[in-house]
Tab-separated table of C-alpha atoms and ligand atoms in Angstrom:
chain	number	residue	atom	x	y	z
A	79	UNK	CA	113.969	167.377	142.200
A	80	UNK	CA	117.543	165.873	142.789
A	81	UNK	CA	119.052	165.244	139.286
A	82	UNK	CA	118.123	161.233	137.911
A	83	UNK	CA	120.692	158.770	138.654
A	84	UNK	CA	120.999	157.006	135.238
A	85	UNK	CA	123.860	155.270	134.704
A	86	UNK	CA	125.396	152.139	136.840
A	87	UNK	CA	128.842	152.391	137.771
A	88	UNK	CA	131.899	151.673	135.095
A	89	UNK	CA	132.285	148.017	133.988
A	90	UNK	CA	129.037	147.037	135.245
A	91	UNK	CA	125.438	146.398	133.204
A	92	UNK	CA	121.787	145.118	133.731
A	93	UNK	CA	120.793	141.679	132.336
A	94	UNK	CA	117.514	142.657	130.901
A	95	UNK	CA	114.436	140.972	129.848
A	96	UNK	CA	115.792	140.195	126.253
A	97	UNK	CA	118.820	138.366	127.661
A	98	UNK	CA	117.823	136.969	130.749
A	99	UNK	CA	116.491	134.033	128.868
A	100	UNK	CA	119.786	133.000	127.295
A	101	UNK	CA	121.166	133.170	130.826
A	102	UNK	CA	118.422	130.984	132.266
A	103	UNK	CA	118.825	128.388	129.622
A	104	UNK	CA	122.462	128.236	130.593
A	105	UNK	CA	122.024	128.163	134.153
A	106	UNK	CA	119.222	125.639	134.262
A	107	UNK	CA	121.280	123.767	131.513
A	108	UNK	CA	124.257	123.637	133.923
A	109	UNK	CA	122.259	122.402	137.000
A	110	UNK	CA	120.813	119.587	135.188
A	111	UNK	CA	124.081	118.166	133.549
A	112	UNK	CA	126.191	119.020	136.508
A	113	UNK	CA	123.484	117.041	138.647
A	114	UNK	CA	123.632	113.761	136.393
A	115	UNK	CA	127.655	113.914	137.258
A	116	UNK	CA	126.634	114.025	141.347
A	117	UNK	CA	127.640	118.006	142.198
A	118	UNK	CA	125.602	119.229	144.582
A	119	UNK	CA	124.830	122.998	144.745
A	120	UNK	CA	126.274	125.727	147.480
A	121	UNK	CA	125.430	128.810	147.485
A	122	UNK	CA	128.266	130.977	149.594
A	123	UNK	CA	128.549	135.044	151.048
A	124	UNK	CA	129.527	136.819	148.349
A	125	UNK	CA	131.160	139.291	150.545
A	126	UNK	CA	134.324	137.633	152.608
A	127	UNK	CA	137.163	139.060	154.838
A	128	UNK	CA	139.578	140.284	152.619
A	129	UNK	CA	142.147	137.857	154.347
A	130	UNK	CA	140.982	135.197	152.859
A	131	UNK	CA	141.335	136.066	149.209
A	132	UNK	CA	144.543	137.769	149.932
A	133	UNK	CA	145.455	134.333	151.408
A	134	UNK	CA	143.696	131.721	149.077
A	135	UNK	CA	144.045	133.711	145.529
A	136	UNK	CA	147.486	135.355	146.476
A	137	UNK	CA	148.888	138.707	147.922
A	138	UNK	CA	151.011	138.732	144.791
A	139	UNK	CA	148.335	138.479	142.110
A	140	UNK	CA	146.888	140.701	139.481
A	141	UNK	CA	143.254	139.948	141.529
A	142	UNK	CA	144.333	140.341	144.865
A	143	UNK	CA	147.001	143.645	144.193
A	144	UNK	CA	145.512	145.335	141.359
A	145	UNK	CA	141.535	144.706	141.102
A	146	UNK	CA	139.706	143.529	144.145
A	147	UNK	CA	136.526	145.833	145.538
A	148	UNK	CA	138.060	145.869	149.293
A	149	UNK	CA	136.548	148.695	151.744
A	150	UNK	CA	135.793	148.839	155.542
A	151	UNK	CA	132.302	147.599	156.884
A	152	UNK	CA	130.455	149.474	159.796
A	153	UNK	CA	132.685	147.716	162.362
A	154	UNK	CA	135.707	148.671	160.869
A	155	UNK	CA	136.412	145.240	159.547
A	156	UNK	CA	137.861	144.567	155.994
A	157	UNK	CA	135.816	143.143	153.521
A	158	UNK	CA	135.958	142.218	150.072
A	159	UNK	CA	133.755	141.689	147.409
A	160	UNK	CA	134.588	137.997	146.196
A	161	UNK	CA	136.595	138.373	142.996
A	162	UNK	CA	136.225	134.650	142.836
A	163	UNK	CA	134.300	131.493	144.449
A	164	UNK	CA	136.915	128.764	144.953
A	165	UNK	CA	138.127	130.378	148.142
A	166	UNK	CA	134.880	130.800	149.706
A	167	UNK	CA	133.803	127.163	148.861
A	168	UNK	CA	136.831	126.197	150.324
A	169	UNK	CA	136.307	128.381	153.299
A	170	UNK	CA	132.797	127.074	153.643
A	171	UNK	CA	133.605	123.010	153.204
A	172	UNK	CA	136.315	124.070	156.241
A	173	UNK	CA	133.973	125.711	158.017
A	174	UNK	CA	131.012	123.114	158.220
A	175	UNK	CA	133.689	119.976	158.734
A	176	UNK	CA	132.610	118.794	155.240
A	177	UNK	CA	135.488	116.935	155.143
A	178	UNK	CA	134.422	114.432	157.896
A	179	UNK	CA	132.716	112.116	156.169
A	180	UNK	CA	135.226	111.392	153.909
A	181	UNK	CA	135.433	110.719	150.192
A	182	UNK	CA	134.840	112.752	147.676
A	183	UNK	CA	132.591	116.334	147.892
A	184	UNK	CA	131.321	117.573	145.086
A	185	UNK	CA	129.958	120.950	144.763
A	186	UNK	CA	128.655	123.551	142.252
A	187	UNK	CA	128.087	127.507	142.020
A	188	UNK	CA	127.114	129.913	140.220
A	189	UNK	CA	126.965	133.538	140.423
A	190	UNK	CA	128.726	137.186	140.067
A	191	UNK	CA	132.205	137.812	140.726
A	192	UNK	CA	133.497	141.635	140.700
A	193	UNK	CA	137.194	142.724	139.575
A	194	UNK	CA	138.103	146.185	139.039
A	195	UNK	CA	139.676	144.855	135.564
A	196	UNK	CA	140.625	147.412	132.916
A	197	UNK	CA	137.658	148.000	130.388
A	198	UNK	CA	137.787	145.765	127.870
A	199	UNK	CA	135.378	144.052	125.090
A	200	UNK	CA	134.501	141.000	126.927
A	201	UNK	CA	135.318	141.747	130.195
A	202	UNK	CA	133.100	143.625	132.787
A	203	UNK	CA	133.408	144.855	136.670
A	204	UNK	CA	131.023	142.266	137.863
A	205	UNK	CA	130.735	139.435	135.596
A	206	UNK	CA	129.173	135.726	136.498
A	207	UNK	CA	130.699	132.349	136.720
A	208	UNK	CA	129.370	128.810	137.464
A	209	UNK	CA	132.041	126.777	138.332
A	210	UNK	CA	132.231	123.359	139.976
A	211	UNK	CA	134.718	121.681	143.061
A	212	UNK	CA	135.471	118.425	143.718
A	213	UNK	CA	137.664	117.993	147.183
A	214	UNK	CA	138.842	115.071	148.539
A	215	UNK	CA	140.312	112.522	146.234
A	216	UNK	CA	143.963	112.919	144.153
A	217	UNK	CA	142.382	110.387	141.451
A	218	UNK	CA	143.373	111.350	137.593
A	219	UNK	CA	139.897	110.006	137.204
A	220	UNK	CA	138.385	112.495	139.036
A	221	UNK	CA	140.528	115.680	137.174
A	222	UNK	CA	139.013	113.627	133.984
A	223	UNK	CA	135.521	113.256	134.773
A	224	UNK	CA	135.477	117.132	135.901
A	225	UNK	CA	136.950	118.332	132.270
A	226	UNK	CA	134.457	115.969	130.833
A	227	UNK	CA	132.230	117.569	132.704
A	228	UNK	CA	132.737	121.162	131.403
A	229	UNK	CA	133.403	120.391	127.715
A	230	UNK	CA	129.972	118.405	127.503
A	231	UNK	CA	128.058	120.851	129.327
A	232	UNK	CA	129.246	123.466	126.636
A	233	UNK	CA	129.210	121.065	123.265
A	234	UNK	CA	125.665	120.001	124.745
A	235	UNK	CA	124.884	123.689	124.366
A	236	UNK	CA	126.406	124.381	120.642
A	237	UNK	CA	129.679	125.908	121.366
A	238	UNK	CA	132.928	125.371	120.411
A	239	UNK	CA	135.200	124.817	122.605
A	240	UNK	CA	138.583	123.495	123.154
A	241	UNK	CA	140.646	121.847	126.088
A	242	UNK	CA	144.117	123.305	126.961
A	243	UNK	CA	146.019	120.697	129.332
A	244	UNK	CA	149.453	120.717	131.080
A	245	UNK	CA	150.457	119.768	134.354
A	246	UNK	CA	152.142	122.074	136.793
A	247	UNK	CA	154.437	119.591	138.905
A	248	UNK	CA	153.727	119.919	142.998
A	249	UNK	CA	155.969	120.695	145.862
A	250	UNK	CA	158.454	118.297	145.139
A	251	UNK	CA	159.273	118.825	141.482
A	252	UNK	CA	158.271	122.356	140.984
A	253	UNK	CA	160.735	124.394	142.756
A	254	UNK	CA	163.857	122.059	140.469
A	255	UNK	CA	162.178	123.406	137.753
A	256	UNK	CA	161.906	127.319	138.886
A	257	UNK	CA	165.684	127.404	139.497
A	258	UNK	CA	166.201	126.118	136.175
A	259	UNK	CA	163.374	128.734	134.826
A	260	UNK	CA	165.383	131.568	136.833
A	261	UNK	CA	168.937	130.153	135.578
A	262	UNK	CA	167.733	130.578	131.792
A	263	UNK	CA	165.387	134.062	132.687
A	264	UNK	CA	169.134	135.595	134.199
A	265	UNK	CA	170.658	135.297	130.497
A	266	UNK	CA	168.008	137.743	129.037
A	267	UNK	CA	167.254	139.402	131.807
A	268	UNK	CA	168.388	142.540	130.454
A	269	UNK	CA	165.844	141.703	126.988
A	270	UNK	CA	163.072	141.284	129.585
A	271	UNK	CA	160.009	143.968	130.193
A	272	UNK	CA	159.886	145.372	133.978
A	273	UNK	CA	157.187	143.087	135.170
A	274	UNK	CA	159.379	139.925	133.914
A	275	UNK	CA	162.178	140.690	135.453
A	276	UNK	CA	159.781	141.447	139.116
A	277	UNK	CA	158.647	138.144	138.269
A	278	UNK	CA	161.235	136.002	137.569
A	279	UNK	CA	162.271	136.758	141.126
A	280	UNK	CA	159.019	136.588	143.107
A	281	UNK	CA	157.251	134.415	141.108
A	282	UNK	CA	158.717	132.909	138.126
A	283	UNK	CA	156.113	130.979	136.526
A	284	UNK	CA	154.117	133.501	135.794
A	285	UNK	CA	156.684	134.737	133.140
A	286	UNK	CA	154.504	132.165	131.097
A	287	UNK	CA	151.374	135.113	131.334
A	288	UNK	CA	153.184	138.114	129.616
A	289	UNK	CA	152.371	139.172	126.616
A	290	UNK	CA	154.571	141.712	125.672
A	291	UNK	CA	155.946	141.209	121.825
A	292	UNK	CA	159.655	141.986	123.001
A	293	UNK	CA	159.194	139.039	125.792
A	294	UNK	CA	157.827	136.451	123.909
A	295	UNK	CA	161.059	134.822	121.645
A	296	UNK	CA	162.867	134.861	125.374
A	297	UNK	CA	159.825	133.093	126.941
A	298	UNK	CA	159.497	130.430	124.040
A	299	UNK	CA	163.111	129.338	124.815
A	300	UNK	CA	162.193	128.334	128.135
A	301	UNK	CA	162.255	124.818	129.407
A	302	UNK	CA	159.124	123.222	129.489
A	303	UNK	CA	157.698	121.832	132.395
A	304	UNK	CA	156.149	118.777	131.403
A	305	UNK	CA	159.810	118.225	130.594
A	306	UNK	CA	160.559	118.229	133.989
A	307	UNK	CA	157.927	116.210	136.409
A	308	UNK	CA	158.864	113.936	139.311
A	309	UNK	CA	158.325	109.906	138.652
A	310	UNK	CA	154.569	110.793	140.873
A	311	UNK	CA	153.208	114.211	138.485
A	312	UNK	CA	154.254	112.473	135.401
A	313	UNK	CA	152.306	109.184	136.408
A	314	UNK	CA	149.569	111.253	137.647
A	315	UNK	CA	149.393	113.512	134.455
A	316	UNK	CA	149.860	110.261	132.551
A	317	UNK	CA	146.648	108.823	133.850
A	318	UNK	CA	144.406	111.854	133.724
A	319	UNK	CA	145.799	111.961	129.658
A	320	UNK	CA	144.711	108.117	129.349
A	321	UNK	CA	141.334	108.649	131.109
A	322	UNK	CA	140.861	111.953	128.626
A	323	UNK	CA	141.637	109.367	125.574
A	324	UNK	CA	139.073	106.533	126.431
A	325	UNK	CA	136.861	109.184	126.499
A	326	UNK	CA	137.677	110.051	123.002
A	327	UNK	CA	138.448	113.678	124.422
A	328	UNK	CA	140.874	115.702	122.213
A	329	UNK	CA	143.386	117.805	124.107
A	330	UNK	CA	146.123	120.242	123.112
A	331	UNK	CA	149.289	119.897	126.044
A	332	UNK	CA	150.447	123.354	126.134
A	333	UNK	CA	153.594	123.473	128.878
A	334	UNK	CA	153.172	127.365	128.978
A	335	UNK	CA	149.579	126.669	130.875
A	336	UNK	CA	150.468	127.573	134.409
A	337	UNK	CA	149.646	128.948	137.688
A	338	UNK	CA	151.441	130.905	139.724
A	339	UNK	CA	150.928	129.837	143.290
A	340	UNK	CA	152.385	127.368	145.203
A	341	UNK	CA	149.050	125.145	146.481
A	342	UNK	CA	148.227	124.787	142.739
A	343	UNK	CA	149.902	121.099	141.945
A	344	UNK	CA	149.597	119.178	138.726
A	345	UNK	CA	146.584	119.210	136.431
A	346	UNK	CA	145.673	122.769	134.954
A	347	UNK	CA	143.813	123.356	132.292
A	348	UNK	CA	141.807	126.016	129.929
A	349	UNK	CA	139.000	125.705	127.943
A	350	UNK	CA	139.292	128.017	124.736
A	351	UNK	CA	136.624	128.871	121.963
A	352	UNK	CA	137.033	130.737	118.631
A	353	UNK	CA	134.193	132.114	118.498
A	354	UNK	CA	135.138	134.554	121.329
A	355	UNK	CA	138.528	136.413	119.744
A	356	UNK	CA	141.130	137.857	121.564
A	357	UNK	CA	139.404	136.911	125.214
A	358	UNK	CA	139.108	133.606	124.052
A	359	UNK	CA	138.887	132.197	127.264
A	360	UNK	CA	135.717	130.831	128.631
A	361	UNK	CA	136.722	128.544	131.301
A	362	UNK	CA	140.128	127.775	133.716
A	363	UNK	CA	140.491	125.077	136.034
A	364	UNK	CA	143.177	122.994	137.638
A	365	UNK	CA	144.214	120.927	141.014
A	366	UNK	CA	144.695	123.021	144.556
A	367	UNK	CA	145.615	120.368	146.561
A	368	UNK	CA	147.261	122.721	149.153
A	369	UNK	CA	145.082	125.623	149.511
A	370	UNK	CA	143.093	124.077	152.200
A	371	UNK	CA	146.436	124.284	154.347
A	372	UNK	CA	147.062	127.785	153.175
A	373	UNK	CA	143.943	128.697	154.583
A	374	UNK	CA	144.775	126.946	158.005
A	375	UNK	CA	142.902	123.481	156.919
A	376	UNK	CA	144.228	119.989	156.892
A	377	UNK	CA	145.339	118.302	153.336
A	378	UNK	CA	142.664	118.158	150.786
A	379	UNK	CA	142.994	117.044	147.476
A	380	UNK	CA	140.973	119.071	145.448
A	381	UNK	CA	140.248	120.084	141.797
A	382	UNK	CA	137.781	122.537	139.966
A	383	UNK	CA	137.158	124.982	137.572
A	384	UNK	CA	135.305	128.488	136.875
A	385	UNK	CA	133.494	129.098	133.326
A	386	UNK	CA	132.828	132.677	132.357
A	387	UNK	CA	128.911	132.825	131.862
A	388	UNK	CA	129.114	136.462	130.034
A	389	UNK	CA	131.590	135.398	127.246
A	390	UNK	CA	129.254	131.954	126.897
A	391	UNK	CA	126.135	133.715	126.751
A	392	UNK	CA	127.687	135.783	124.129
A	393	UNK	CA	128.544	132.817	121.787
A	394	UNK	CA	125.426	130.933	122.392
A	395	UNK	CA	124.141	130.015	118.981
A	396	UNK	CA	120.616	131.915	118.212
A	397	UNK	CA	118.453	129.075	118.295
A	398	UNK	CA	119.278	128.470	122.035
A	399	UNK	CA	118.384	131.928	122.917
A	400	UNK	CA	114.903	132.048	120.470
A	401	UNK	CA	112.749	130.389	123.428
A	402	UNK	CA	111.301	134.085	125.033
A	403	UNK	CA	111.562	133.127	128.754
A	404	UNK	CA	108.228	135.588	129.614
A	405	UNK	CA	106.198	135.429	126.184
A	406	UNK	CA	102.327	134.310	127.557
A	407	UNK	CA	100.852	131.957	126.062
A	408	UNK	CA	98.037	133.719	126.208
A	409	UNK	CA	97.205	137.461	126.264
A	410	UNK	CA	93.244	138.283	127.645
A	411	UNK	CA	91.757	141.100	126.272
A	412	UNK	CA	88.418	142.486	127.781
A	413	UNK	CA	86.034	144.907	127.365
A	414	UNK	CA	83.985	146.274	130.055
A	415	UNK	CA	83.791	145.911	133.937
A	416	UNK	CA	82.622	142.237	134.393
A	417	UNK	CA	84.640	140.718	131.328
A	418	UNK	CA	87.241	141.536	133.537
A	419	UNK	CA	86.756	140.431	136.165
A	420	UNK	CA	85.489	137.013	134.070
A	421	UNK	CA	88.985	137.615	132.442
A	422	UNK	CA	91.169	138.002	136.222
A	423	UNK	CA	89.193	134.497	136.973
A	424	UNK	CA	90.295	132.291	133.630
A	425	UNK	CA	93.800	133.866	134.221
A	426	UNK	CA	94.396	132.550	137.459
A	427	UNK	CA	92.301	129.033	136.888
A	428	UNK	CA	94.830	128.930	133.835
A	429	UNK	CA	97.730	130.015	135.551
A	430	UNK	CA	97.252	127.701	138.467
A	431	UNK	CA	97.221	124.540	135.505
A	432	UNK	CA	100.392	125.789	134.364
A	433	UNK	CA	100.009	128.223	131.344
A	434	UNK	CA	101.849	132.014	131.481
A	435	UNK	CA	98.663	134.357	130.947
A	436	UNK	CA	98.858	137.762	130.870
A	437	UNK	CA	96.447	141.569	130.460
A	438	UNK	CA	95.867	144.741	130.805
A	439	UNK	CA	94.130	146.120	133.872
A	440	UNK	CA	94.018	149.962	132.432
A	441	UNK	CA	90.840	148.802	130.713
A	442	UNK	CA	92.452	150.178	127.202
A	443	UNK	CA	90.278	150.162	124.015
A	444	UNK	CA	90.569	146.659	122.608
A	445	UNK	CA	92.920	148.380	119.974
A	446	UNK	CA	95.590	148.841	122.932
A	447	UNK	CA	94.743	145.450	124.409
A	448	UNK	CA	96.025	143.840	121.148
A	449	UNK	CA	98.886	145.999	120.954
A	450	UNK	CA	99.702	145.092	124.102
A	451	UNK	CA	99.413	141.291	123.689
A	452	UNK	CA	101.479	142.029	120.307
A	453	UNK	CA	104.282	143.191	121.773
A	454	UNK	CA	104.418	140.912	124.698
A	455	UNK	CA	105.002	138.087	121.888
A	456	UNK	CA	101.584	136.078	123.261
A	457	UNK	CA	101.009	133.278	121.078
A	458	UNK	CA	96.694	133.436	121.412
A	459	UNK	CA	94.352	136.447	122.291
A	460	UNK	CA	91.478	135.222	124.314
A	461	UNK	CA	88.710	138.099	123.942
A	462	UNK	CA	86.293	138.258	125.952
A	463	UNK	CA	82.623	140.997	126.052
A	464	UNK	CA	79.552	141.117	127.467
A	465	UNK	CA	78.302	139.152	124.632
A	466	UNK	CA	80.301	136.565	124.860
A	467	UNK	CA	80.102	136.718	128.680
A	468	UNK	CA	76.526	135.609	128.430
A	469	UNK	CA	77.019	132.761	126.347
A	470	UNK	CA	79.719	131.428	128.328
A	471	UNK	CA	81.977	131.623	125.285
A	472	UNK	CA	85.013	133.808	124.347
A	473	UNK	CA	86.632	134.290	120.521
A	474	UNK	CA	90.089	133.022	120.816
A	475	UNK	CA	92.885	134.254	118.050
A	476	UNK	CA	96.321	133.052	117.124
A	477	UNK	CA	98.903	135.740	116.653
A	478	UNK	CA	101.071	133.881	114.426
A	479	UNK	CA	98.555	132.797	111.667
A	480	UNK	CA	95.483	135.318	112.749
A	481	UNK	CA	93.513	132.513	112.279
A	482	UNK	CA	90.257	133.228	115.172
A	483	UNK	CA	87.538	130.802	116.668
A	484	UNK	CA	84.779	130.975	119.553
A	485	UNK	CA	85.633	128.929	122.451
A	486	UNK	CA	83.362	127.761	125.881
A	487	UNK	CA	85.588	128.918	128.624
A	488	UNK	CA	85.647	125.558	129.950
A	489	UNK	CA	87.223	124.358	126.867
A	490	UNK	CA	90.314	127.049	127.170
A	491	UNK	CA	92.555	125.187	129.132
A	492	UNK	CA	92.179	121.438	126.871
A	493	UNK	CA	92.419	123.858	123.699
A	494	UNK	CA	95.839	125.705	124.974
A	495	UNK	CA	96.727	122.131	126.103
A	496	UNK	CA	96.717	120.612	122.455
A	497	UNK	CA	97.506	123.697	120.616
A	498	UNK	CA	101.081	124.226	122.138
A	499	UNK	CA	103.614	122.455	120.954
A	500	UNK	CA	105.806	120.224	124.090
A	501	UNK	CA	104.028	121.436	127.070
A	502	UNK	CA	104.465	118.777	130.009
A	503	UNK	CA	102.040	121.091	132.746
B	1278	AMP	P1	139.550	133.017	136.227
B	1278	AMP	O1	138.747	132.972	137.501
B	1278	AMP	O2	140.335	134.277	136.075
B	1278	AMP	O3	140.356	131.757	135.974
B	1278	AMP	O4	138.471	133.086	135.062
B	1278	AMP	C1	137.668	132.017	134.664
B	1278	AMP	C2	136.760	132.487	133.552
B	1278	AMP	O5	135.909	133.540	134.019
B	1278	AMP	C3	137.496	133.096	132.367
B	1278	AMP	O6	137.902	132.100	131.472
B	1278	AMP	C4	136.453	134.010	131.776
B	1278	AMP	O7	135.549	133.288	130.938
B	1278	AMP	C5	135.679	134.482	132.987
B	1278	AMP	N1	136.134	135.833	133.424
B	1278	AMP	C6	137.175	136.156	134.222
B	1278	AMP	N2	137.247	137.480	134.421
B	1278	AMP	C7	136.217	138.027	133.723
B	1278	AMP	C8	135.746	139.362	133.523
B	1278	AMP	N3	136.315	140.410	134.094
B	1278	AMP	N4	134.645	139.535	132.747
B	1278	AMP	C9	134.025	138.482	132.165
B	1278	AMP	N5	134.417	137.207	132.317
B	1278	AMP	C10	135.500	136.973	133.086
């Protein structure tokens, strides 16, 4: 016998049955609210050509240099595992003309996302994110609406969180501001760690990311950026700050909030908890407006954000996660050949009205039936003989209380009806 594959690869983990409701609740949680707010689900390859993350994320990112699951496919083509969604959505509103009606697009995801990160608590090899895109429309309204969007889904849901705001300048503003970054970075350039002083070259705002100790009382020195928008980003950043406050929204600005690449323009923002620690992270968004030229598109003003379902699930309060997502409602127990059969009939009569019924074919002892039932977490034990076969009756107990009564099997499905608590079937 070969030798038992039991372990998955490094950084990677199963979702079992004990979690997978928590991550139901979120996701189903997330369709509904995102739905009231108009986003639309798509649902993209989660393998790509490696060109276009190496285009749309950037060559000279951590992601794209250091961590992306890139190999050759069977014709010798380079593919990538997506690291990220924005670029395929991107690619895929390109690709089916979903510009061409015009106005705004609004679209929603969810799904894994693999990085070949260093191991670290809260961070895994292939991880999940819903996120959520809105292209087509440079409105401050819109940048508010989405935030909105994001910090009610997660209050609605008991976290914590926090909103992180700055605005990155665009094409016109931005590149003042670098030379003035790179002017003040040459003074202490000697003070700075290696990857600083690679950066404050290639790409200087993302200086702002380092967090080595020895770095930081150089980096708070810096000019700030908000300090230095064009007449149009400060107007814009202006609005998307007034629409946040009639909203009774509470924002921290925090200058040192940036991206690194060029087709990211004005609004970025973070969404922090405390309850997460040093990762505290759970969601990052801002404004693209020129990646859909990068990727050989024409101008689209566009805005969204990703939200890190593994660090959410994680901070969930307990009570969201106490609903089991595959307890039956009812476990049937039976005891000799026809009972279950009798037992295979009510299950699928009461499975067709809407009730999760479960039991054991192995025709166990009625010992091991209850066991059974007991561990699934069924709320009642329908039990079911020759005896009561004859009369056309059953003896129906609730696990909880062990309270027990006889039952017609017609009556079964009324009874289940009244006994538990919010059913809508
Ligand atoms: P990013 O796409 O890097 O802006 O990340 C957006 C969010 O995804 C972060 O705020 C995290 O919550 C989550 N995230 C990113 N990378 C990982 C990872 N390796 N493991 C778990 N969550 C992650």
């Amino acid at each position: 016998m070969e030798d038992l594959i039991s372990s998955s690869l490094p950084g990677m983990r199963d979702l079992l049955p004990e979690e997978t409701g928590r991550w139901q609740l979120v996701e189903e949680h997330a369709r509904r609210i995102f739905a009231r707010y108009g986003f639309e689900e798509i649902r993209t390859s989660i393998i790509e050509p490696t060109e276009l993350f190496a285009r749309g994320i950037g060559d000279d990112t951590d992601i794209v240099g250091k961590e992306m699951y890139t190999f050759m496919d069977r014709s010798k083509r380079s593919v990538t595992l997506r690291p990220e969604a924005t670029a395929s959505v991107v690619r895929a509103y390109l690709q089916n003309a979903m510009y061409r009606g015009g106005g705004l697009t609004k679209l929603y995801y969810m799904g894994p996302m693999f990085r070949h990160e260093k191991k670290q608590k809260g961070r895994w090899r292939q991880f999940y994110q819903i996120g959520a895109e809105a292209l087509g429309s440079d409105h401050p309204a819109v940048d508010a609406e989405m935030i909105e969007m994001a910090l009610w889904f997660l209050q609605s849901l008991g976290v914590e969180a926090r909103l992180l705001l700055n605005s990155v300048g665009c094409r016109n503003c931005r590149p003042r501001y670098v030379e003035l970054l790179q002017a003040e970075l040459s003074k202490s350039v000697g003070a700075l760690c290696e990857d600083c002083r690679r950066r404050a070259a290639t790409n200087t705002l993302r200086v702002f990311d380092c967090k080595v100790e020895s770095c930081q009382p150089h980096i708070e020195r810096l000019p700030a950026i908000t300090d230095h928008l064009c007449a149009e980003c400060s107007e814009h950043f202006g609005k998307v700050r007034a629409f946040l406050d009639e909203g009774a929204i509470g924002y921290t600005v925090v200058p040192r909030l940036v991206r690194g690449l060029d087709y990211y323009i004005r609004t970025a923002f973070e969404i922090v908890s405390g309850e997460l620690g040093s990762q505290n992270a759970l969601a990052g968004g801002g404004r693209y407006d020129g990646l859909s030229e990068v990727l050989g598109g024409p101008p689209v003003h566009a805005l969204g954000f990703a939200l890190g379902l593994d660090r959410l699930v994680m901070i969930l309060p307990e009570e969201q996660g106490a609903k089991g997502q595959g307890r039956p409602e009812l476990f049937l127990a039976h005891m000799g050949e026809a009972a279950m059969k009798k037992a295979a009939e009510i299950a699928r009569d009461l499975r067709h009205q809407g009730f999760s019924c479960s039991l054991d074919f192995s025709a166990g002892k009625l010992k091991s039936q209850m066991r059974m039932a007991n561990r699934l977490g069924a709320r009642y034990v329908l039990i079911i003989g020759e005896d009561e076969l004859a009369r056309g009756s059953a003896s129906i107990k609730n696990l909880e209380d062990s309270s027990q009564q006889d039952i017609a099997i017609p009556d079964i499905a009324a009874f289940l009806k009244s006994h538990i608590q919010g059913r809508t079937a």
